[in-house]
C-alpha positions as CSV (number, residue, x, y, z in Angstrom):
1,X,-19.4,-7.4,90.9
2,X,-16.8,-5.1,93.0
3,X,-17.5,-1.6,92.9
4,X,-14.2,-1.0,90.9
5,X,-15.5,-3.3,88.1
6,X,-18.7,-1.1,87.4
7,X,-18.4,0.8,84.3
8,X,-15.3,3.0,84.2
9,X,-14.8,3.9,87.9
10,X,-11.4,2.0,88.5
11,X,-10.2,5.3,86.4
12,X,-10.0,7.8,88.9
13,X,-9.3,4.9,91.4
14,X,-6.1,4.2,89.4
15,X,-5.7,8.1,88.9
16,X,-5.6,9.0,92.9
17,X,-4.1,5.8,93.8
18,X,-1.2,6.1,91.3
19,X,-0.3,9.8,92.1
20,X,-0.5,9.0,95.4
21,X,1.5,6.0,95.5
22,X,4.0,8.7,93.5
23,X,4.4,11.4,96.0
24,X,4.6,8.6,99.1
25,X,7.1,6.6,97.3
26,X,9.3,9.6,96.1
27,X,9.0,10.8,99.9
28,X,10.3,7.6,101.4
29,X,13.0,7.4,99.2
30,X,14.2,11.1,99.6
31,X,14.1,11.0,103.4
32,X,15.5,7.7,103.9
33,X,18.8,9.0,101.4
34,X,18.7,12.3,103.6
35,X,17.7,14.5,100.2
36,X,15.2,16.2,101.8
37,X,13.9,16.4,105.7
38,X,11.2,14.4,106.7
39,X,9.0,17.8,107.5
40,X,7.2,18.6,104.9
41,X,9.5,19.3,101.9
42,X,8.0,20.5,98.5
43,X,6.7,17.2,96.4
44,X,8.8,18.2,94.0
45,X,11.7,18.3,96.2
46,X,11.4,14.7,96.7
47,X,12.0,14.1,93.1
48,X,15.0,16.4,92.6
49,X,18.1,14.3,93.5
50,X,18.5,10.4,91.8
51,X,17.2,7.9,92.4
52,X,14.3,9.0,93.5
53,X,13.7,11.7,90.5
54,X,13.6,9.1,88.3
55,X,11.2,7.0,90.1
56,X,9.2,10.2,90.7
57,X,9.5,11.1,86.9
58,X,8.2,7.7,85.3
59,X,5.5,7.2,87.7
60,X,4.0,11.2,87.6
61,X,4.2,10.7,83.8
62,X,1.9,7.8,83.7
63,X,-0.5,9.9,86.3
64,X,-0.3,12.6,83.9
65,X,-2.2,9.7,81.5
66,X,-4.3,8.8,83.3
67,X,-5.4,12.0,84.2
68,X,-5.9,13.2,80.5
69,X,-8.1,9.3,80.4
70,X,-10.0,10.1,83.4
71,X,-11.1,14.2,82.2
72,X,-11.9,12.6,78.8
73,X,-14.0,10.1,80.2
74,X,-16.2,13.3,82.2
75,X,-16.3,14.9,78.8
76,X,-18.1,12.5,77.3
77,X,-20.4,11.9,79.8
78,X,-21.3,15.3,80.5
79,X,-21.6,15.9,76.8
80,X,-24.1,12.7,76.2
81,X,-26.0,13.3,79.7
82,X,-26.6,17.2,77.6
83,X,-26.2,16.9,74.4
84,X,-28.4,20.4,73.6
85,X,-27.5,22.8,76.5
86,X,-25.0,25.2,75.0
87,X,-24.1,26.7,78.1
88,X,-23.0,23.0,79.2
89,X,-21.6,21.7,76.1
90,X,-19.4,25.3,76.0
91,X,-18.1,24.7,79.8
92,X,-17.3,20.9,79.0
93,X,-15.1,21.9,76.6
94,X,-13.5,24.5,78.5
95,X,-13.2,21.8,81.0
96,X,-11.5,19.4,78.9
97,X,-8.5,21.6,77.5
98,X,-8.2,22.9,81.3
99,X,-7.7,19.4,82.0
100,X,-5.3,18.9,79.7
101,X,-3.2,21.6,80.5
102,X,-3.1,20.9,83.6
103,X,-2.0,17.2,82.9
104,X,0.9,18.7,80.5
105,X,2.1,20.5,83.1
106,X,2.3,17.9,85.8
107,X,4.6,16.1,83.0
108,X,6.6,19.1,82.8
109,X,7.1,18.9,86.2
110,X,8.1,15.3,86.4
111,X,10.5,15.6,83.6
112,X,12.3,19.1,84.8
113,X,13.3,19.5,87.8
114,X,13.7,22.6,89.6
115,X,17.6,21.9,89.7
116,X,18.2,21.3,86.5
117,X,15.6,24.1,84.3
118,X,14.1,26.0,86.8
119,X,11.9,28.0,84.2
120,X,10.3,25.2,82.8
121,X,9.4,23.8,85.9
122,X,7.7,26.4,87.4
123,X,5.8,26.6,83.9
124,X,4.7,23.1,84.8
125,X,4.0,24.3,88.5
126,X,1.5,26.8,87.3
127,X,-0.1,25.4,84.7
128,X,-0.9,21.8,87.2
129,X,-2.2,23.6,89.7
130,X,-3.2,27.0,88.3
131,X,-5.2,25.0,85.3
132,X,-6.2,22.2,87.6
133,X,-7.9,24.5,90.0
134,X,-9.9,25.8,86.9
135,X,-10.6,22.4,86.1
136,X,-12.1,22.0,89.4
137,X,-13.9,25.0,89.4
138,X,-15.5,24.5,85.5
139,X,-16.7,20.9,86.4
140,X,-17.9,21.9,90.0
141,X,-19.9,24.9,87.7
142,X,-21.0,21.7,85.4
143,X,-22.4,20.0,88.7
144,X,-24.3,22.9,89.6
145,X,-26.2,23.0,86.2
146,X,-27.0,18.9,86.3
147,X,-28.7,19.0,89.8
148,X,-31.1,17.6,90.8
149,X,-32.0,16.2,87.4
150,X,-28.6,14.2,86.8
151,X,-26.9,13.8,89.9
152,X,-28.0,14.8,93.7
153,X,-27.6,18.2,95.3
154,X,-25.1,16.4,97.7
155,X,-22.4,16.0,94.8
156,X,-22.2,19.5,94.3
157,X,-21.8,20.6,97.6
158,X,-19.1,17.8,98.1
159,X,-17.2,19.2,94.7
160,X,-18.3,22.9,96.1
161,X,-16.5,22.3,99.3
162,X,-13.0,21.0,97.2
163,X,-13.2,23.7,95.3
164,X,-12.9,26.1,98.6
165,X,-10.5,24.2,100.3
166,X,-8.3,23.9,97.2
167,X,-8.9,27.9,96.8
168,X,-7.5,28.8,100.2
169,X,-4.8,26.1,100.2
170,X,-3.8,28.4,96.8
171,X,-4.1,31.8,98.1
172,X,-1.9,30.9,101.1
173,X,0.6,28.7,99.1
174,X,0.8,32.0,97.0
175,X,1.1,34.9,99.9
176,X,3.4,32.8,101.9
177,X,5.8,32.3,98.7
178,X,5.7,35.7,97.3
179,X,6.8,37.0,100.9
180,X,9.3,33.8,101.2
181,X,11.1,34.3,97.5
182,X,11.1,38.3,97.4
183,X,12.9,38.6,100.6
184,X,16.5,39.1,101.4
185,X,17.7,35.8,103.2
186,X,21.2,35.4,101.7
187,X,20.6,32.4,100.6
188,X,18.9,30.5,97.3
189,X,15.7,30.0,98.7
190,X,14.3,28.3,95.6
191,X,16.9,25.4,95.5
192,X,17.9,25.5,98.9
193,X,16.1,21.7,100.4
194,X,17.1,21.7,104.2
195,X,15.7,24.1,106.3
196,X,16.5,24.5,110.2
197,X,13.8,26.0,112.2
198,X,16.4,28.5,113.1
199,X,16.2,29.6,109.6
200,X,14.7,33.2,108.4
201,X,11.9,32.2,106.9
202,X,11.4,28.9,107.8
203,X,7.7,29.7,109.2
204,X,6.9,31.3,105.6
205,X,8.5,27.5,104.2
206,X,6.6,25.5,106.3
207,X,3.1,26.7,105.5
208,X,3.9,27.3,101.7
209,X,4.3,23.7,101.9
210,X,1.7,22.3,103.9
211,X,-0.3,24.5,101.6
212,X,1.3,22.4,98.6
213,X,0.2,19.2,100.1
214,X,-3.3,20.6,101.2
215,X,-4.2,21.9,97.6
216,X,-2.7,18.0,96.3
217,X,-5.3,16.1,98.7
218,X,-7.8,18.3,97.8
219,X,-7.8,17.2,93.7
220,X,-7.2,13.7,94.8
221,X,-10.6,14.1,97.0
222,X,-12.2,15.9,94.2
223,X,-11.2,13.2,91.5
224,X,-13.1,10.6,93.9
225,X,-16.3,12.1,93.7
226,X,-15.7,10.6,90.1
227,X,-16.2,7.2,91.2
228,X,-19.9,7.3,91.3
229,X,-20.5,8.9,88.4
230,X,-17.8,6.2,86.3
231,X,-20.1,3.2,87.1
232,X,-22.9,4.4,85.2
233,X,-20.4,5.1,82.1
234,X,-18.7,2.6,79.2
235,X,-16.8,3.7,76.0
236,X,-16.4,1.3,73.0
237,X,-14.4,2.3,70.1
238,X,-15.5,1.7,66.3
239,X,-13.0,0.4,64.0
240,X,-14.2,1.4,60.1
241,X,-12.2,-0.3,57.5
242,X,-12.3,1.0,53.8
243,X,-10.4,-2.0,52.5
244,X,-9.4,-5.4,53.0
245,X,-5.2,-4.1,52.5
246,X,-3.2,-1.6,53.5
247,X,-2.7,-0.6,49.8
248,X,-3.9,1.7,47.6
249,X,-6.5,-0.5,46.0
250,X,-10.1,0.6,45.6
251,X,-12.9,0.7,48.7
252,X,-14.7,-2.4,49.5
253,X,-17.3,-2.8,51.4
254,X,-16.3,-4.5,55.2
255,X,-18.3,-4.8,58.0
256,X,-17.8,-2.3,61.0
257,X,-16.0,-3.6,63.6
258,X,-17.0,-2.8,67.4
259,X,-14.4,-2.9,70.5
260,X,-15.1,-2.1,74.4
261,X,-13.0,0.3,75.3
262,X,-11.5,-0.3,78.9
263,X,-14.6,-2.0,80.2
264,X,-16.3,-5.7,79.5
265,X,-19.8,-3.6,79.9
266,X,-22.1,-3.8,77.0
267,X,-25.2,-2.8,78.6
């Protein structure tokens, strides 16, 4: 059996591989049209003009799902691995709306671009990576509290390590842009997509961005510490019928039925 076919680990396979895949194609497509320039543009600048916004659009929607799949998945693990810690069982769920949030924004940000409603974009800017960072933070918290009884000492620091790299990739996305967007360059800084390096403020740009880019590798590297933990995991779902009809007809008794959900794994 491949790695990928033990218990639910293709999840956050399909989750870094698929948003991945997103940004690169987007990319590719918005430099080779000459949308963008092929240093370092904001990811979302590569899905601003067509075609490419509507190939970045469809593809960070369905990353968005599997997202919200793949944080479900931890909740339930975390929350049968300690089903009597309250401490745990109150950070999980704090986890799992983070997650969620974070997952509604990253669809907010596929579906308006910064062109088009710049308000509701940003919304979905802050609440991707502002509620994804938490998300982070709570379930590196949760991997602090299940060592060395659940998982290795080793995880933690791995998750520990994301968690600081996606911190400073934050802090100096956020300087950079505050001092980029309150200054006086003359021109729309916010919409403006070609930048010379004769520019004012094209130093200020160019780490804002990398900074963008560094605080994206840094959840894809923190979702693949997931993989490990997915083989040992398998959800079924439980069907219970209360008739043999869709009508209104009285109960009668019928036999539960029991599917696997994503995964051929009964043990």
């Amino acid at each position: 059996m491949w790695w990928f076919q033990q218990g639910l680990s293709f999840l956050p396979s399909a989750l870094v591989i698929w948003t991945f895949a997103t940004f690169t194609f987007s990319y590719i497509t918005a430099v080779t049209l000459h949308h963008v320039d092929p240093a370092l543009p904001f990811i979302s600048d590569t899905g601003t003009i067509p075609p490419e916004r509507c190939l970045f659009g469809v593809m960070l929607n369905i990353a968005a799902v599997l997202g919200i799949a793949t944080m479900y998945v931890r909740y339930k693990q975390v929350h049968a691995l300690n089903p009597d810690d309250t401490l745990i069982i109150k950070l999980n769920k704090a986890g799992l709306v983070l997650g969620i949030l974070s997952c509604l924004g990253l669809s907010l940000v596929a579906n308006f671009q910064k062109s088009t409603l710049l308000v509701a974009h940003i919304c979905g800017a802050v609440l991707a990576f502002g509620m994804g960072s938490l998300y982070m933070f709570v379930q590196t918290i949760l991997s602090y509290q299940m060592q060395p009884k659940i998982h290795s000492k080793q995880v933690f620091w791995v998750r520990l390590l994301l968690v600081i790299w996606c911190g400073v990739s934050a802090l100096s996305m956020l300087t950079c842009s505050s001092i980029l967007y309150s200054s006086d360059l003359g021109v729309d800084v916010v919409q403006k997509l070609h930048w010379n390096p004769e520019d004012k403020g094209y130093v200020l740009h160019m780490v804002t961005t990398a900074a963008e880019w560094s605080m994206s590798f840094s959840f894809f590297g923190f979702f693949l510490t997931y993989i490990r933990d997915f083989q040992k995991i398998t959800l079924r779902v439980e069907a219970n019928l209360h008739g043999l009809t869709l009508y209104d007809t009285a109960p009668c008794p019928v036999t539960n039925e029991r599917t696997p959900l994503l995964s051929r794994d009964f043990q």
